Amino acid sequence: MKILISNDDGYGSRGITALRSALAGLAELTTVAPDRNRSGASNSLTLETPLRVVGIEPGLYSVVGTPTDCVHLSVSGLFDTRFDMVVSGINHGGNLGDDVLYSGTVAAAIEGRFLGLPTVAISLCSGPDTGQHFDTAARVARQIVAGLLQRPLESELVLNVNVPDVPWEELRGFVATRLGRRHESEPVIPSRDPRGQPVYWIGAAGPGKDVEPGTDFHAVANQQVSVTPLTIDMTRHAAVPLLGQWLSVLT
Ligand code: MN
C-alpha cells in the first residue's frame, strides 16, 4: 500500500510533519509538497514553466509549484510506482463550506481522485490565537486512513476532514456532514508600497452563514470531527431541463 502525502502550506510546515509522523507504519509513504506556502492555490497547474523537484531527504520532495502540480507530477510519471491514496494536510486552518473552492489542501486531494481509494484532505480549524492541536488532527488522520485501508469506501471519493482545535480528549466523535456556506468575504484592505503605489490585501473569509445542524460548520463548533464526502461533478442537475428550454428559444 502506497500513500502520497501533500499539502498547500509547504513541505516543511508543522501540519505536514505531524501528518507524516501519524501515518508512519500504515503504508509506504512518499511526500511531495510545495516549496512554500501556496494556500488558496485551488486546482491550479503550472503550464508556462517547467517544474523542478528537489529531494529534501529520502521520501520527501519539494516542488516549486502548486499543490495540484505536486500530486499531478507524482501520479503521472515522476515515480515509477502507482499510489493507492492521497492524503493532504494537515492544513493550518479549517476548510469549511465555500473554502473548498479555494483550498490548495482540498485541491491536492482532488487531484488524486482517479486512484483506487478515496483521497483525504485534513485541516485543523485553528486560528492564529487558538491552541493549534496538530496532535489531535494527526490522530484523526491516522484513524481515518487506517479505517479506509481496512474498510475501503467507494473510489474517486474525496473526504474533506475538519478537526476542531482541541485536545483529543475533548473531541465529541466523528460525524458525516455536508458543506455549509460562508457570508461574503471581508473587503480588500488597501495599503501603499514603499514607493507610494497602491497595493491590496485580500480580506479575511466571511463568517459562517449556513451553519445548520448537518453542516461542517455546525460539527466543528460542537467539537466534532467533520467528514464531508465531496463530489467533482459541479453540474446543477436540476437546472439542466429548464436551461434546455430557455436555450431552445434562442435559436
Ligand atoms: Mn494552507
PDB file of C-alpha atoms and ligand atoms in Angstrom, residues 8-9 37-40 91-92 105, ligand 1:
ATOM      1  CA  ASP A   8      -0.542  23.605   0.450  1.00  0.00           C
ATOM      2  CA  ASP A   9       1.399  25.096   3.365  1.00  0.00           C
ATOM      3  CA  ASN A  37       3.006  28.361   1.349  1.00  0.00           C
ATOM      4  CA  ARG A  38       0.598  28.032  -1.566  1.00  0.00           C
ATOM      5  CA  SER A  39      -2.632  28.274   0.429  1.00  0.00           C
ATOM      6  CA  GLY A  40      -5.503  29.421  -1.770  1.00  0.00           C
ATOM      7  CA  ASN A  91      -3.837  22.343   6.829  1.00  0.00           C
ATOM      8  CA  HIS A  92      -3.205  25.288   9.122  1.00  0.00           C
ATOM      9  CA  THR A 105      -5.268  21.326   0.534  1.00  0.00           C
TER      10      THR A 105
HETATM   11 MN    MN B   1      -2.953  26.109   3.784  1.00  0.00          MN
END
